[in-house]
XYZ file of C-alpha atoms in Angstrom:
508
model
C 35.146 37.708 99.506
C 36.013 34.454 101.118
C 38.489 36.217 103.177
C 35.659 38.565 104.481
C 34.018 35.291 105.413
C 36.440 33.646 107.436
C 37.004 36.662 109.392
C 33.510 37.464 110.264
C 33.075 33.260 111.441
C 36.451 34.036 113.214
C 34.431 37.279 115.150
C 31.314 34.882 115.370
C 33.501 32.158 117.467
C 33.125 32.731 121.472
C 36.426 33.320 122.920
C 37.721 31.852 126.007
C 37.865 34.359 128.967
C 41.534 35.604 129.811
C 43.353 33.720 132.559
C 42.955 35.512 135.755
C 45.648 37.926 137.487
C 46.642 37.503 140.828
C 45.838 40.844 142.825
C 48.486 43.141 142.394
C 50.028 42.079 139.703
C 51.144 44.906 136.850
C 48.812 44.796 133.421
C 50.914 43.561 130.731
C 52.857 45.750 128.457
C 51.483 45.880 125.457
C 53.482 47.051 122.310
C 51.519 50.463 121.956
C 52.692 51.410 125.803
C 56.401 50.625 124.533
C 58.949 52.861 123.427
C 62.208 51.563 122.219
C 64.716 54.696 122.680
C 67.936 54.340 121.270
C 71.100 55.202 123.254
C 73.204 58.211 121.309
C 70.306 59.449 119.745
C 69.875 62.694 120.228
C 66.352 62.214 119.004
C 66.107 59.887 121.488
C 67.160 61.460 124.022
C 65.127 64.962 123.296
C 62.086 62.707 123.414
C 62.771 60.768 126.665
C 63.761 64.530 127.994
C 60.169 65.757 126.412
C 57.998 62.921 128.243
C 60.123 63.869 132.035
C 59.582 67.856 131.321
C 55.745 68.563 130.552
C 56.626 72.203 130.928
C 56.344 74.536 127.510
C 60.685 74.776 126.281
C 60.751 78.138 127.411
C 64.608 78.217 126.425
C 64.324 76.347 122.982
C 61.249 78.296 122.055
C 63.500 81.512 122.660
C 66.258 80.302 120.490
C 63.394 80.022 117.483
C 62.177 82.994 117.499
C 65.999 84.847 117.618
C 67.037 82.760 114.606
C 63.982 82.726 113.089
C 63.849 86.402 113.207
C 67.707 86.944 111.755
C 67.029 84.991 108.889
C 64.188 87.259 108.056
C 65.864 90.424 108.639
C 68.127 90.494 105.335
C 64.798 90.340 103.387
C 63.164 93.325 105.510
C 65.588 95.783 105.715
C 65.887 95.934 102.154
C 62.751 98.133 101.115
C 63.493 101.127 102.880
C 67.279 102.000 100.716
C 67.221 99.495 98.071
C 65.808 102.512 96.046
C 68.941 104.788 96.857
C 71.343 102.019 96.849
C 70.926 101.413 93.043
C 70.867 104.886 92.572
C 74.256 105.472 94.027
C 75.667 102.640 92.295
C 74.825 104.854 88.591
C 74.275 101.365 86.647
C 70.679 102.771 85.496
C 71.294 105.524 82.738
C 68.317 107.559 83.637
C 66.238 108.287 86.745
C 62.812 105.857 85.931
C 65.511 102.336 85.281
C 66.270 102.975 88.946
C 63.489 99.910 89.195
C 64.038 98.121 86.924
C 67.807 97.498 88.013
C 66.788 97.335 91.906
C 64.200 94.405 91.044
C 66.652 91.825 89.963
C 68.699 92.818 93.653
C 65.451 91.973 95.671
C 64.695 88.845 93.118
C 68.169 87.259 93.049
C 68.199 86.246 96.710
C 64.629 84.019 95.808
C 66.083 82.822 92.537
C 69.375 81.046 94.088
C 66.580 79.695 96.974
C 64.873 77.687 94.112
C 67.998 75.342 93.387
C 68.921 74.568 97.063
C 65.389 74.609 98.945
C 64.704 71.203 97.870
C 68.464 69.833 98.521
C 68.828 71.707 101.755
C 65.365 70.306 102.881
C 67.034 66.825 102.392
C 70.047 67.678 104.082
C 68.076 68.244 106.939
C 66.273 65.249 106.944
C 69.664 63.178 106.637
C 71.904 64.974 108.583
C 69.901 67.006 111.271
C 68.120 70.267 111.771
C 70.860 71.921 113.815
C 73.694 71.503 110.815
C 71.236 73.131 108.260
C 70.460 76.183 111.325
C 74.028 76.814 111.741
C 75.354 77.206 108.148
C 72.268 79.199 107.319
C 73.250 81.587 109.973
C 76.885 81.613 108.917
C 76.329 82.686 105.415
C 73.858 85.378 106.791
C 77.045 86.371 108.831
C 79.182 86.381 106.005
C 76.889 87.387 102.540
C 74.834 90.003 104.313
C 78.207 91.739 105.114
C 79.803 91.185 101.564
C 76.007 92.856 100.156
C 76.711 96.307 102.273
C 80.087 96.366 101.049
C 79.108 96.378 97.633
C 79.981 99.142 95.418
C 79.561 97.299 91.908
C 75.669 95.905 90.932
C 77.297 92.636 89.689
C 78.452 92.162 93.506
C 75.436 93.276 95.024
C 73.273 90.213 92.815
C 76.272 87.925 93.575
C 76.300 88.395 97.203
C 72.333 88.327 97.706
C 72.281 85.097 95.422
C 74.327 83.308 97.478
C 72.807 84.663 100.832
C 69.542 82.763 99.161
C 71.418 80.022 98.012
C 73.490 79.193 101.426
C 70.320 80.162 104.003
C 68.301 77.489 104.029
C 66.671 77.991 107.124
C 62.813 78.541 106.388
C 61.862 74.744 105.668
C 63.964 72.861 108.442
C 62.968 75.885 111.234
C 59.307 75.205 110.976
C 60.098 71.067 110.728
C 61.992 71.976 114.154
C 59.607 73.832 115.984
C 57.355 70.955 115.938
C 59.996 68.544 117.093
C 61.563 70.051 120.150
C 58.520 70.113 122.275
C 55.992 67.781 123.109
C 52.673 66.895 121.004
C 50.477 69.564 123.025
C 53.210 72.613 122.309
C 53.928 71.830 119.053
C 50.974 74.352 117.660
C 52.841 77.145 119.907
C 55.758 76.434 118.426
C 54.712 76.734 115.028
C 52.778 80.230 116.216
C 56.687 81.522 117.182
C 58.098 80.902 113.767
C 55.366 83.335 111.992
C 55.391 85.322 115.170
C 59.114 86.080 114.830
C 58.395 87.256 111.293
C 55.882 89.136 112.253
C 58.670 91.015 114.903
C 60.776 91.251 111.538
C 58.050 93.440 109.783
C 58.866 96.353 112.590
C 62.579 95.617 113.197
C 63.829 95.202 109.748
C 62.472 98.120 107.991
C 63.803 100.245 111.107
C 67.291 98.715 110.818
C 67.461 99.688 107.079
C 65.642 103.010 106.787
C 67.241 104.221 110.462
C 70.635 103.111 109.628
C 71.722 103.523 105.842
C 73.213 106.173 104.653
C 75.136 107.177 108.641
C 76.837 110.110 107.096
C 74.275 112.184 105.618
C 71.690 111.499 108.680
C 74.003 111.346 111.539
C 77.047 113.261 110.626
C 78.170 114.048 114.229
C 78.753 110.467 114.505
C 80.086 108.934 111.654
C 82.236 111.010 109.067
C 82.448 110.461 105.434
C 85.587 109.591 105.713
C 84.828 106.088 107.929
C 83.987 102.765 106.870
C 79.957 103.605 106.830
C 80.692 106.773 105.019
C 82.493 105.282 102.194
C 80.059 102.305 101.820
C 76.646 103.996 103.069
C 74.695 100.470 102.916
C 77.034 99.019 105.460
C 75.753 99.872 109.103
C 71.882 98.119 108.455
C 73.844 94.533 107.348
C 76.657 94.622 109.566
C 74.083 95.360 112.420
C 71.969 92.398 111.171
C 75.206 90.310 110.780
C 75.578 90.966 114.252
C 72.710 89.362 115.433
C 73.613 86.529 113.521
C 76.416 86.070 114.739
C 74.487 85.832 118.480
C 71.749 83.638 116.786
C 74.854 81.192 115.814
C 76.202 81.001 119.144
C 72.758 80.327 120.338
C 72.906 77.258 118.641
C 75.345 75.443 120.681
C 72.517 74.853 123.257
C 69.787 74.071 120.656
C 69.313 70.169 120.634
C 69.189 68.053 117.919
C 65.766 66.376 116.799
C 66.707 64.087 114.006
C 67.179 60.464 115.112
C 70.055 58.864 114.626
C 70.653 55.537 115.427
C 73.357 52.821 115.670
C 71.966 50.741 113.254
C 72.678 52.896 110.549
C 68.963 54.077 110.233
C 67.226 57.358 110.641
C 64.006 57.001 112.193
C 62.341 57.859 115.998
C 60.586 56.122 118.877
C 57.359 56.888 117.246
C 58.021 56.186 113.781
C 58.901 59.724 113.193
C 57.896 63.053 114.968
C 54.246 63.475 113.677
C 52.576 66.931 113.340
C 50.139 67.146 115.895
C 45.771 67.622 115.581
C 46.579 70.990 117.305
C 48.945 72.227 114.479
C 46.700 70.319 111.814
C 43.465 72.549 113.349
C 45.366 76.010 113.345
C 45.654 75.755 109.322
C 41.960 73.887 109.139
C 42.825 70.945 106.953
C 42.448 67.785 108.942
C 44.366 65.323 106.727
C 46.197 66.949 103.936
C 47.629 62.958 102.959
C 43.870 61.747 102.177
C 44.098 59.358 99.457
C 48.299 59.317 99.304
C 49.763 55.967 99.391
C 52.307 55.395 102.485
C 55.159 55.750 100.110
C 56.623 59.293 100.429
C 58.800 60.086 97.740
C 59.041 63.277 95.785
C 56.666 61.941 93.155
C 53.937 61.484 95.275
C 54.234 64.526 97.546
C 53.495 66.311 93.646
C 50.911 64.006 93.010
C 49.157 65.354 96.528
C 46.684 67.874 94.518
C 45.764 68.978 97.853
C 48.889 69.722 98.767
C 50.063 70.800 95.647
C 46.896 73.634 94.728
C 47.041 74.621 98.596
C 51.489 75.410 97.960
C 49.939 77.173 94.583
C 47.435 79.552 96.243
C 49.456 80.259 98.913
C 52.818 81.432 96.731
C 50.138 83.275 94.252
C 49.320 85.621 97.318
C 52.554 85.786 98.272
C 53.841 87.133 94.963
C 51.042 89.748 95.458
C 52.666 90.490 98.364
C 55.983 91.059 97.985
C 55.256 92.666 94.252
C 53.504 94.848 96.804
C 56.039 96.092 99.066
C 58.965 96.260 96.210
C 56.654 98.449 93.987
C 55.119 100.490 97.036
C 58.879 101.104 98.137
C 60.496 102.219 94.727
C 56.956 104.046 94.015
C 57.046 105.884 97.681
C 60.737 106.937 96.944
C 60.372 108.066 93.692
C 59.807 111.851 92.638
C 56.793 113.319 92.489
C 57.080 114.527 88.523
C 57.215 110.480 88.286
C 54.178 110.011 90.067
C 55.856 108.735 93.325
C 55.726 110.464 96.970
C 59.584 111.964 96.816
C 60.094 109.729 100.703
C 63.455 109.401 101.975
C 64.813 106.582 103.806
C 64.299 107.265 106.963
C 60.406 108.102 106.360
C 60.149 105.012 104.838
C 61.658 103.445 107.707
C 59.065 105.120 109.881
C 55.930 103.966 107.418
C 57.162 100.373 107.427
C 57.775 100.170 111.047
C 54.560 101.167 112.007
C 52.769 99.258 109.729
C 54.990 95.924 111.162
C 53.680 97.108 114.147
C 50.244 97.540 113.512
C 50.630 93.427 112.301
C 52.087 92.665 115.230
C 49.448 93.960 117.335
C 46.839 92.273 115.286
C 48.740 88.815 115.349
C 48.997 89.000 119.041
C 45.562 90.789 120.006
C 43.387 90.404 117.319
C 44.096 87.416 115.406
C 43.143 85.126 118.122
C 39.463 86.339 118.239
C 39.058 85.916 114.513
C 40.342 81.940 114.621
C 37.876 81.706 117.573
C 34.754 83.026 115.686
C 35.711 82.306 111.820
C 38.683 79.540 111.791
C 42.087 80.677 110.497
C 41.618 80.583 106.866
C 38.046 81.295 106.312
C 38.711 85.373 106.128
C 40.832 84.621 103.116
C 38.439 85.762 100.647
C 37.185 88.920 102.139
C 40.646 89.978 102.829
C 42.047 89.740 99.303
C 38.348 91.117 98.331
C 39.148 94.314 100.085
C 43.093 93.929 99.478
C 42.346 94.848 95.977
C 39.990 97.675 96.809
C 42.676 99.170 98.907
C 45.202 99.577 96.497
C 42.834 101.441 94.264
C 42.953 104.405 96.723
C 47.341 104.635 96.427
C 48.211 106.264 93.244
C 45.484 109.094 94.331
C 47.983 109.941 96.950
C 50.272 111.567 94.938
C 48.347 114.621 95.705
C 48.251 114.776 99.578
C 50.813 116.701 101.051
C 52.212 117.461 105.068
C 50.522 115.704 107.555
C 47.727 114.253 105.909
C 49.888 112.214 103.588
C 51.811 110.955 106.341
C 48.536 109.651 108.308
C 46.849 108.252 105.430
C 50.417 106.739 104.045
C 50.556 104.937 107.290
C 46.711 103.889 107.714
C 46.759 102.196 104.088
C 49.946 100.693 104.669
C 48.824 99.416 108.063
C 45.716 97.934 106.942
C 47.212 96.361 103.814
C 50.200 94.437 105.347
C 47.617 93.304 108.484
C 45.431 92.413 104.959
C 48.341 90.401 103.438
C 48.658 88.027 106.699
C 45.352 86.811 106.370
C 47.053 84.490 103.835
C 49.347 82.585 105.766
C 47.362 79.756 107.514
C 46.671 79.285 103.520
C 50.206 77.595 103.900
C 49.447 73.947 103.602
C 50.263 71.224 106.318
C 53.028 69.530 105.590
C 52.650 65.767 104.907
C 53.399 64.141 108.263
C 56.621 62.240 106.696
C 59.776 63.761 105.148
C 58.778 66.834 106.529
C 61.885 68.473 105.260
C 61.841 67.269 101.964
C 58.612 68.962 101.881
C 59.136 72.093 103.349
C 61.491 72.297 100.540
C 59.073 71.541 98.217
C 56.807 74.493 99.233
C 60.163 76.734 99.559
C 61.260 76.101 95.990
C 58.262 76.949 94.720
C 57.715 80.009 96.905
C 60.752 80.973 95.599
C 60.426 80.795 92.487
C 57.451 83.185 93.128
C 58.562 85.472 95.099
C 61.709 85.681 92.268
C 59.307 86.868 89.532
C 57.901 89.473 92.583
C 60.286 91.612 92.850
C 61.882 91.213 88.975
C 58.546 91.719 87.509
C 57.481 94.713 90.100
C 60.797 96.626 89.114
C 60.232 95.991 85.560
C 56.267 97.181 85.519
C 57.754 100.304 87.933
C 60.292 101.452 85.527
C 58.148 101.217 82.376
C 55.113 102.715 84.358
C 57.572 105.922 85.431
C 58.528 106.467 81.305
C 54.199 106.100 80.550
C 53.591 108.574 83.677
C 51.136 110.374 80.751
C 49.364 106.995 79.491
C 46.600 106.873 77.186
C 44.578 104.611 79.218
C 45.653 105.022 82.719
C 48.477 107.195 84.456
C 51.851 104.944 85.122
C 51.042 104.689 88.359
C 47.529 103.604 88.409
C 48.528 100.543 85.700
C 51.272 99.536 88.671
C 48.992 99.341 91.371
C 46.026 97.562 88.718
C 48.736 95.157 87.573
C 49.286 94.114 91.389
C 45.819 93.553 92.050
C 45.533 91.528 89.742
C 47.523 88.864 90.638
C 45.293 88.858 94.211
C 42.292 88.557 91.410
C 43.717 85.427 89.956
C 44.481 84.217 93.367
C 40.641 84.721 94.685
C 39.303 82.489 91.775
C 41.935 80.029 92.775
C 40.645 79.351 95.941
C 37.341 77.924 94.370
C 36.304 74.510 92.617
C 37.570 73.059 91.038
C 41.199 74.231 91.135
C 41.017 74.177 95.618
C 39.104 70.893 96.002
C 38.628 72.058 99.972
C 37.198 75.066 98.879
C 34.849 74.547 101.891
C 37.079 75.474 104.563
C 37.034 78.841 103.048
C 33.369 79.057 103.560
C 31.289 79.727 106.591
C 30.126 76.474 108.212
């Protein structure tokens, strides 16, 4: 109290008036108008370049998307031949363990990602962005390749786990995209990393539906014989690990944004690059590090229950999503005595590339006008509301045939992927320090998620195909129920008083 005393007599004082300034002469610097750069920084230097160029980094911006969309593809092409992959292998003994074998594939790339997320966020943090870019897109190069040239199921988990384990891309990319362009961009930037998934949706199902299997759909091309007609899940990867390769070439002109300077100590002009009000208003939460003290350790980023129940809502929808698209995969491929729409390939390939581009189109063209008139996360709850409706409807395909199956296949796919999006402003902002370490946070437990996905969805599919005759429900209505509800549990989530900013989901 005395304290508060002295300093309100010290504001009660009068105060001499400053000394006069000679016309013409320069205001004084003051120590908020300074910045120190560092020389040989190349944090330094990309912010000295930033404040010079006001312009949006075209170039850099370019780069993002390209290796941001590579390191998506691997998980996209997969749906469309997984299926027929682990058939052709013969490690399931009869028809309906097809899934069951197939889950732990799509599951053991997000299991290795749990152990390194965390590590490789700190790598990136210490050692730089552009290290952690290029050896994710070298072990795309390489373990993408390996995985089409398996022939064995114990090489096709080994490959795809350490394809997870080595790319750890996803945390550093979106720390990145805020720090190679100035304050006012950075919310653009951040747009182009979900935006080049988004492009992934369409390309990657098209890359593996179009290309496995050469021999059988193109044989005036490629004999059975060649290298793709020996190992039919080649062609897809090696086309993917081509773009890889381009994406890691790219990446000799991508700059650095770490700072690193001479005295040993990694810091920046400003601190540290700070995620900007524009990026903090896309996602709706104004200040995520309310009530956090200014230490950032690991402990406290978990002791963030903002942070922590926004990561938790977030991966809850996500493992409704990619349960999703393993189970409507194996369940669109399967035979129709099994309850499944007998699909090939290829007409997966054409389901899932429309449907990527019907969310493309909304991203692009609609999305905007939704943020405008309802904020970015608001439509949460309505979309997982009719989500789960939706998915009612898909087992009672079974008995469409021709043409109509093929329209409605691709309307309720369409509308259900555009559906899932809805969730991803529900990704939380990042704490504005150790924004890698963060990231990898969020990644590991994402994950870890998105590892019980696919497992679990290949499981449920393979015991649902042997109970196609249930008691309670046909096999293929308990799959799609099961699914929905883990989008139930995530609803209630987003309420008190598990979401304590449960109001930004409701209208204002």
């Amino acid at each position: 109290m005395e304290s508060h005393h002295g300093e309100i007599q010290e504001l009660a004082r009068p105060t001499s008036p400053p000394p006069p300034q000679n016309i013409g002469d320069e205001p004084p610097k003051t120590e908020e108008t300074k910045k120190d750069y560092h020389k040989g920084c190349p944090g330094c230097q990309l912010e000295e370049a930033n404040e010079i160029r006001t312009g949006i980094p075209y170039l850099n911006f370019f780069y993002i998307c390209i290796i941001g969309l590579t390191s998506t593809l691997p998980i996209q092409s997969l749906f469309p031949y997984l299926y027929f992959m682990i058939r052709d292998m013969n490690i399931a003994k009869q028809e309906e363990d097809i899934g069951f074998y197939a889950g732990f594939v799509g599951a053991s790339y997000f299991f290795a990602r749990i152990f390194s997320s965390v590590p490789w966020g700190i790598f990136a943090d210490k050692y730089g962005r552009k290290p952690c870019i290029v050896i994710s897109m070298l072990s795309v190069i390489v373990f993408n390749t390996l995985f089409g040239l398996s022939t064995r199921y114990w090489m096709a988990i080994v490959s795809r786990g350490l394809l997870g384990m080595l790319c750890g891309i996803l945390g550093p990319i979106k720390a990145y995209a805020t720090e190679v362009c100035r304050k006012e961009h950075q919310a653009l930037g951040m747009s182009l990393v979900t935006s080049s998934r988004a492009i992934a949706f369409v390309v990657g199902p098209a890359i593996g539906g179009f290309l496995a299997q050469p021999a059988e759909k193109y044989p005036h091309i490629f004999s059975k014989e060649s290298i793709f007609g020996r190992f039919p899940y080649f062609l897809p990867c090696f086309t993917i690990s081509i773009l890889a390769m381009g994406s890691c070439i790219a990446c000799i002109w991508l700059p650095e944004t770490l700072h690193f300077h001479n005295d040993g100590k990694v810091g920046s002009a400003d601190e540290e690059a700070q995620i900007s009000e524009e990026v903090e208003a896309q996602v709706g939460l104004s200040n995520i590090e309310a009530g956090v003290s200014s230490d950032t350790s690991l402990k406290n980023l978990l002791m963030n229950w903002q942070f922590v129940s926004s990561v938790i809502i977030y991966c809850t929808f996500s493992l409704h999503d990619v349960a999703y698209l393993e189970s409507f995969s194996f369940w669109a491929a399967s035979k129709r005595k099994f309850g499944g729409l007998s699909l090939t390939s290829q007409d997966l390939a054409i389901v899932l590339t429309i449907s990527g581009a019907g969310v493309l189109v909304y991203q692009f063209v609609v999305y905007p006008f939704i943020v405008k008139y309802f904020g970015p996360i608001r439509p949460l709850r309505p979309a997982a509301i009719l989500s789960i409706l939706l998915l009612t409807t898909y087992p009672f395909m079974h008995n469409l045939q021709g043409l109509e199956l093929k329209v409605l296949i691709n309307i309720a796919s369409i509308l259900k992927n555009v559906l899932s999006i809805v969730t991803y402003p529900m990704v939380q902002v990042q704490p504005q320090k150790q924004r890698g370490a963060a990231n990898g946070i969020s990644v590991t437990v994402l994950s870890l998620f998105k590892g019980v996905g696919p497992a679990g969805a290949g499981t449920l599919f393979s015991w649902t195909q042997k109970h196609v005759t249930g008691l309670f429900l046909p096999g293929d209505q308990i799959l799609f129920l099961v699914i929905s509800m883990v989008a139930v549990v995530g609803l209630f989530m987003t309420f008190k008083p598990f979401f304590s900013m449960s109001n930004a989901l409701g209208r204002s």
